[in-house]
GROMACS .gro file of C-alpha atoms in nm:
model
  246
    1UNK     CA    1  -3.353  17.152  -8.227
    2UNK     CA    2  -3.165  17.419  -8.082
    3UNK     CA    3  -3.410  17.437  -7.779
    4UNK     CA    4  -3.357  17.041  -7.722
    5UNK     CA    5  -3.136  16.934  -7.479
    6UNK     CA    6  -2.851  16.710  -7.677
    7UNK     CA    7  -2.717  16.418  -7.539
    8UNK     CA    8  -2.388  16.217  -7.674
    9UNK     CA    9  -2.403  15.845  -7.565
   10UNK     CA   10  -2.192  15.585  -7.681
   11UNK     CA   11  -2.315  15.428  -8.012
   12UNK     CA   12  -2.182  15.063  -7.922
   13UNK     CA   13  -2.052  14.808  -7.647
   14UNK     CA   14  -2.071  14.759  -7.322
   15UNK     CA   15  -2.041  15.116  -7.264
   16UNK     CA   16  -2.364  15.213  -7.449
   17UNK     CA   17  -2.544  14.887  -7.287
   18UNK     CA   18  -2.454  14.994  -6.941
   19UNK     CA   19  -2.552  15.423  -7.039
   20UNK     CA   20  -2.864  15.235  -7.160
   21UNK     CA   21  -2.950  15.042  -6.839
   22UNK     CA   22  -2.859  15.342  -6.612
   23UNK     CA   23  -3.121  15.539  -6.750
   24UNK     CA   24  -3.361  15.237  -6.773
   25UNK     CA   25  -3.320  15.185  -6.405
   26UNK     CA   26  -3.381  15.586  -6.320
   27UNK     CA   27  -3.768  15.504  -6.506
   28UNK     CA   28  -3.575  15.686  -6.844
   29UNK     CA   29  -3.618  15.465  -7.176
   30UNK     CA   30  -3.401  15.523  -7.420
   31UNK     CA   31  -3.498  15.452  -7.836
   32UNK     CA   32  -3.279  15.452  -8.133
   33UNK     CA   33  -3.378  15.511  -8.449
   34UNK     CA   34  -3.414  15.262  -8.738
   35UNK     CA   35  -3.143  15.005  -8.670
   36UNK     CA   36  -2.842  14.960  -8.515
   37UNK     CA   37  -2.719  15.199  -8.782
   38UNK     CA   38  -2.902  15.522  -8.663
   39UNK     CA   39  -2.742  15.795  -8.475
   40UNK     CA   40  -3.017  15.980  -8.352
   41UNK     CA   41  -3.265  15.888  -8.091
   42UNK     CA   42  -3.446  16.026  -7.812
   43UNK     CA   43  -3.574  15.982  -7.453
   44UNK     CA   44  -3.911  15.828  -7.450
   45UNK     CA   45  -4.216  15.977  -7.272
   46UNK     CA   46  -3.976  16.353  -7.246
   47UNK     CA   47  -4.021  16.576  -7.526
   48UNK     CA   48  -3.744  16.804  -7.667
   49UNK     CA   49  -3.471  16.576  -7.553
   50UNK     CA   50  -3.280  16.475  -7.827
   51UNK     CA   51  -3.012  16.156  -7.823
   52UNK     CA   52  -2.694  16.180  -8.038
   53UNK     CA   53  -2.481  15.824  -8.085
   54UNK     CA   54  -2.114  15.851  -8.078
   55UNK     CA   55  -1.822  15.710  -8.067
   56UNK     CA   56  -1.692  15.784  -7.675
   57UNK     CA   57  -1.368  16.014  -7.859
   58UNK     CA   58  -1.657  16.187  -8.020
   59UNK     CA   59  -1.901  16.266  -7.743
   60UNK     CA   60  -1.534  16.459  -7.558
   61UNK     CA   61  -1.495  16.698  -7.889
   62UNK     CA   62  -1.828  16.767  -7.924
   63UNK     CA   63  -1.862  16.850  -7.533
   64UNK     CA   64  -1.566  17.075  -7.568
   65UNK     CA   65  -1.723  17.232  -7.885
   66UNK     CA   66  -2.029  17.287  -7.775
   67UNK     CA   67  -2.269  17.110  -8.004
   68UNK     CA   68  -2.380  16.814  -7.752
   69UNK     CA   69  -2.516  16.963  -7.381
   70UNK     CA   70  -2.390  16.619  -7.246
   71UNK     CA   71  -2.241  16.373  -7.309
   72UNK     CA   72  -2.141  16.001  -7.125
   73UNK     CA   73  -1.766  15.920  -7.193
   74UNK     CA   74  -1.454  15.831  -7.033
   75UNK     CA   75  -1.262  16.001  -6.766
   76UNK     CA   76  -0.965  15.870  -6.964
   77UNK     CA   77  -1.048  16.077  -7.273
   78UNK     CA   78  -1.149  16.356  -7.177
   79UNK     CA   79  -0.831  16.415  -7.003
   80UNK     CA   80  -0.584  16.284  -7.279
   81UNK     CA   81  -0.795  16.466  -7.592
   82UNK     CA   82  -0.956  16.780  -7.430
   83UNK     CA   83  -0.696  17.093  -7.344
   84UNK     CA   84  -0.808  17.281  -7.014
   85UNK     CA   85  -1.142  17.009  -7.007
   86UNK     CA   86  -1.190  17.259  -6.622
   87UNK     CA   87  -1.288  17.575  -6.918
   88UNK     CA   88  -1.513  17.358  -7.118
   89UNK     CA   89  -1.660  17.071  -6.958
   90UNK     CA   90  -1.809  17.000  -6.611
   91UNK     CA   91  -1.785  16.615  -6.483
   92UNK     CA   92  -2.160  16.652  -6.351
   93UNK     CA   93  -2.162  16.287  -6.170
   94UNK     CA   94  -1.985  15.927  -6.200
   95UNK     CA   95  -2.153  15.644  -6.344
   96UNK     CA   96  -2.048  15.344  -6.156
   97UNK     CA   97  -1.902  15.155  -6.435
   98UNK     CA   98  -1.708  15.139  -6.719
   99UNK     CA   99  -1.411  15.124  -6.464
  100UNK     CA  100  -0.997  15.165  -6.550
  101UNK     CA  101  -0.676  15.296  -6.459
  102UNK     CA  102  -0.434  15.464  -6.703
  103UNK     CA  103  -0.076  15.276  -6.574
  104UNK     CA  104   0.295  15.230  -6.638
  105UNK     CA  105   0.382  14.902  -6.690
  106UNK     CA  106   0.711  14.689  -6.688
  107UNK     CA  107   0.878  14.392  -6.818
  108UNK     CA  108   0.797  14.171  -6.544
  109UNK     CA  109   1.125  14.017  -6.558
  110UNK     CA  110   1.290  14.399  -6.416
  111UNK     CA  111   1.257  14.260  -6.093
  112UNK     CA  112   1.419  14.571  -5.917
  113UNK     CA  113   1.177  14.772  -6.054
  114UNK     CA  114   0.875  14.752  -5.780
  115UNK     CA  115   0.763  15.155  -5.793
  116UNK     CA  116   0.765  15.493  -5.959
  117UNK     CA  117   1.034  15.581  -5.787
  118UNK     CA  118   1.249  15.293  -5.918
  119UNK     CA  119   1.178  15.450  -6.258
  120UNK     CA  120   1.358  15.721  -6.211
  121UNK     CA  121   1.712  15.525  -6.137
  122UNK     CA  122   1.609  15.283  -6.492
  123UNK     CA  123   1.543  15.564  -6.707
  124UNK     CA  124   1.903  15.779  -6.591
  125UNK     CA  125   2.094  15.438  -6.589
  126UNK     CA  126   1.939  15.306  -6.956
  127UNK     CA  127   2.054  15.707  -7.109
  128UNK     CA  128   2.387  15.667  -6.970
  129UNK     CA  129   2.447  15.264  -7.036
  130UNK     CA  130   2.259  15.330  -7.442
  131UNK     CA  131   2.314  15.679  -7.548
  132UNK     CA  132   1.943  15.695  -7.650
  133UNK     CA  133   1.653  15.787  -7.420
  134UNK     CA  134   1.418  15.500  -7.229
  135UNK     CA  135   1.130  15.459  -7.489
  136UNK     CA  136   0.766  15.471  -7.334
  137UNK     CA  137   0.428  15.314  -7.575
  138UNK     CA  138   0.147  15.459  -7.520
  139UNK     CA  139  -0.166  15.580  -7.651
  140UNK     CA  140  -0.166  15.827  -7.424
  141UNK     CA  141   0.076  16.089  -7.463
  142UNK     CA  142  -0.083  16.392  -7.263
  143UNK     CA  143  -0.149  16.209  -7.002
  144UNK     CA  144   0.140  16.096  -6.948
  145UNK     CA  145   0.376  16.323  -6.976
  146UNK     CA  146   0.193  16.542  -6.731
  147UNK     CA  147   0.268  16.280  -6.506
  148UNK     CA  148   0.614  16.281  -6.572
  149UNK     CA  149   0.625  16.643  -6.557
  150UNK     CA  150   0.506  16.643  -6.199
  151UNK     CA  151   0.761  16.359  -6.123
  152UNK     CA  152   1.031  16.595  -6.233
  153UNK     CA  153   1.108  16.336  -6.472
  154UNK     CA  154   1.218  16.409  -6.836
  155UNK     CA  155   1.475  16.184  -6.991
  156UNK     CA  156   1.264  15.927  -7.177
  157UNK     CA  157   1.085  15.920  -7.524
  158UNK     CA  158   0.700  15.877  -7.589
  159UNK     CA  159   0.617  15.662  -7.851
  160UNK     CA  160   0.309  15.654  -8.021
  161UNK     CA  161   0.119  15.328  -7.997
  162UNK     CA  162  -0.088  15.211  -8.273
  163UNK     CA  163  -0.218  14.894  -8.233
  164UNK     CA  164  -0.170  14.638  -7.918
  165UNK     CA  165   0.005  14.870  -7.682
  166UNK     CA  166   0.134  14.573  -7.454
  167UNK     CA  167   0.297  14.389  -7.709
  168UNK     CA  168   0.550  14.679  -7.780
  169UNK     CA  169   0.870  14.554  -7.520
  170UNK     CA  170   0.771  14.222  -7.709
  171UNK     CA  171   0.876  14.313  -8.053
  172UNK     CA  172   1.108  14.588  -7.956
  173UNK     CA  173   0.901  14.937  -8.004
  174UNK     CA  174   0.961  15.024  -7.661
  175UNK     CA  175   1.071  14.938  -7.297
  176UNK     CA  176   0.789  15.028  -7.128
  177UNK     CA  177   0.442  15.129  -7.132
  178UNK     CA  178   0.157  15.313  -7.036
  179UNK     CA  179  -0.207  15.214  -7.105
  180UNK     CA  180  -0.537  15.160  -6.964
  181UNK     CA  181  -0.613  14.813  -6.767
  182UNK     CA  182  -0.944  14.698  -6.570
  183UNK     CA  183  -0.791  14.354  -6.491
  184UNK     CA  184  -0.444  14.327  -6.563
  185UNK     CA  185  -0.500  13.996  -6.704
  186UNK     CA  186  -0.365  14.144  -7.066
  187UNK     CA  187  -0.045  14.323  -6.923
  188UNK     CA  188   0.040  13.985  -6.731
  189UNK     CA  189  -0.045  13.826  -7.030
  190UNK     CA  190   0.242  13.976  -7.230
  191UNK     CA  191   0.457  13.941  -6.939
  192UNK     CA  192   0.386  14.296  -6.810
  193UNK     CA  193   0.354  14.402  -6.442
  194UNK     CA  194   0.215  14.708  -6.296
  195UNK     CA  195   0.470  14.880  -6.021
  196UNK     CA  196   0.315  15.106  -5.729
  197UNK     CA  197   0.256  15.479  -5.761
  198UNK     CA  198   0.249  15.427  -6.131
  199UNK     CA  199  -0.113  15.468  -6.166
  200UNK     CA  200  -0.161  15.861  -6.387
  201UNK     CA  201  -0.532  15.837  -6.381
  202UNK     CA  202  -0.857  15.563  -6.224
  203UNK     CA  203  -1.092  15.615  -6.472
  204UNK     CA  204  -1.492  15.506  -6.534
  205UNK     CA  205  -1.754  15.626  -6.754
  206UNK     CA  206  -1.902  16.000  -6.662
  207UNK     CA  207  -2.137  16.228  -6.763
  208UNK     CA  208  -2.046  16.566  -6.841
  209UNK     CA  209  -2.194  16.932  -6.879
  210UNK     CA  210  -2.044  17.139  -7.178
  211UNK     CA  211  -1.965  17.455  -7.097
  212UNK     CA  212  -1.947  17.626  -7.430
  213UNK     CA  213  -2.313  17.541  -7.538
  214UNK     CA  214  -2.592  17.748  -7.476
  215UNK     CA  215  -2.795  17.705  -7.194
  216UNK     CA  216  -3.143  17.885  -7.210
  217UNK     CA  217  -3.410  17.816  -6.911
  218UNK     CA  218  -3.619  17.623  -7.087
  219UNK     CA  219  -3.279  17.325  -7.129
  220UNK     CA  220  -3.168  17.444  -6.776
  221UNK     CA  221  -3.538  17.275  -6.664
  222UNK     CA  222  -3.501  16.977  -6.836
  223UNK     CA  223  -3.130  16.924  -6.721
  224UNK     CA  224  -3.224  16.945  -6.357
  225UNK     CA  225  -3.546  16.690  -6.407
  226UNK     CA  226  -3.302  16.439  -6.605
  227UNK     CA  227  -3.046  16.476  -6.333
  228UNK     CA  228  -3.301  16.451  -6.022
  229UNK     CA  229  -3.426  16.134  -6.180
  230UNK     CA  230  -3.050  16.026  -6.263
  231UNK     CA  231  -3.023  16.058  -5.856
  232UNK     CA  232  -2.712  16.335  -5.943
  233UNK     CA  233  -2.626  16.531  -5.609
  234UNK     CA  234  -2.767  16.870  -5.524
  235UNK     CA  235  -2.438  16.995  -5.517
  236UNK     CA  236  -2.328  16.922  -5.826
  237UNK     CA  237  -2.628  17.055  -6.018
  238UNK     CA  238  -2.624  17.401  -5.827
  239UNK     CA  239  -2.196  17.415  -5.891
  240UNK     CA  240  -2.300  17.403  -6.239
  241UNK     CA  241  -2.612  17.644  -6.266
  242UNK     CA  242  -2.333  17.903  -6.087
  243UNK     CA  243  -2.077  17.797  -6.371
  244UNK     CA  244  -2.275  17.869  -6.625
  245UNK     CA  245  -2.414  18.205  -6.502
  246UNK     CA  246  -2.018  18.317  -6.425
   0.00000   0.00000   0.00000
């Protein structure tokens, strides 16, 4: 097992039908076990290639641990759940789907409030006018407040959000929010808008190259056959052959 190469995929959805079809399309078949239930699989036709089923959260710990060799996921998570990802995981190519952007969104009805910059004046003014700090859902605190860091911005409060982020200015949890949007049909939906320059992060579906595995030359082979077949650039492979030998 430990000469396999391991690969996380998502265990569900449309993002494990869409890892399933890229790979189909690049002549790679890919077979789970018994039932819908297994989490193990494997590659058929390539030997020692072993196929792990996750949830996408999972596959970004177990890249940054070590114990997958890659793994398909969100942009989106590995940035909010992974410290440093640049020390433990390499984004080897993008996918082409699986497509959305980490905003801020507004109560539609703040009709002054048309950019990031905007922000800024609301979240002074609503300290000064309240005597409490401008209260931000999200579930995605790290994200966003290294965006606010690099704003220079600093006088708001994060909120946790634990179930429907958007409804939160609805029932009072927050004034604001950030969360992740493909259409913005939900955000208008809850009479949300998006404002310009508030986008933290465009995210889509990746796969990545953990760093803190161990990569013998037998894996290193199969890694560059998957990826030629995968159609990943030159570039990238090679950047990654020199990260690993660093």
């Amino acid at each position: 097992m430990a000469e396999n190469l391991i690969i996380g995929i998502p265990n569900k959805g449309r993002l494990q039908k869409d890892t399933e079809e890229i790979f189909l399309n690049s002549g790679l078949k890919i077979q789970r076990g018994n039932g819908e239930r297994e989490y193990t699989g494997k590659m058929v036709g390539i030997e020692n290639i072993d196929i792990i089923f996750l949830s996408p959260k999972e596959i970004s710990y177990e890249l940054q641990k070590g114990s997958i060799d890659l793994g398909i996921t969100g942009l989106d998570l590995i940035e909010e759940y992974i410290y440093e990802p640049k020390d433990c995981i390499f984004n080897l190519m993008e996918l082409g789907f699986g497509f959305a952007d980490v905003v801020v969104a507004v109560p539609s009805s703040w009709i002054d409030v048309k950019s990031i910059t905007d922000l800024e004046d609301v979240i002074y003014d609503f300290r000064i006018k309240n005597k409490k700090r401008l209260r931000i859902a999200t579930k995605y605190p790290n994200i966003s407040r290294n965006f606010f860091e690099a704003l220079g911005y600093s006088d708001y409060l994060l909120v946790d959000s634990h179930g429907a982020t958007e409804g939160a200015p609805a029932y009072g949890s927050s004034e604001i929010i950030i969360d992740i949007t493909s259409t913005g049909s939900t955000l208008k939906a809850n009479q949300l808008k998006r404002i310009d320059l508030g986008t933290l992060l465009r995210s889509q579906a990746c796969l990545f190259g953990a760093l803190n595995t161990t990569w013998n030359e037998e894996k290193l082979s199969l890694l560059e056959n998957l990826l030629s077949k995968l159609k990943c650039s030159e570039k990238n492979i090679q950047k990654f052959k020199i990260i690993l030998s660093e």
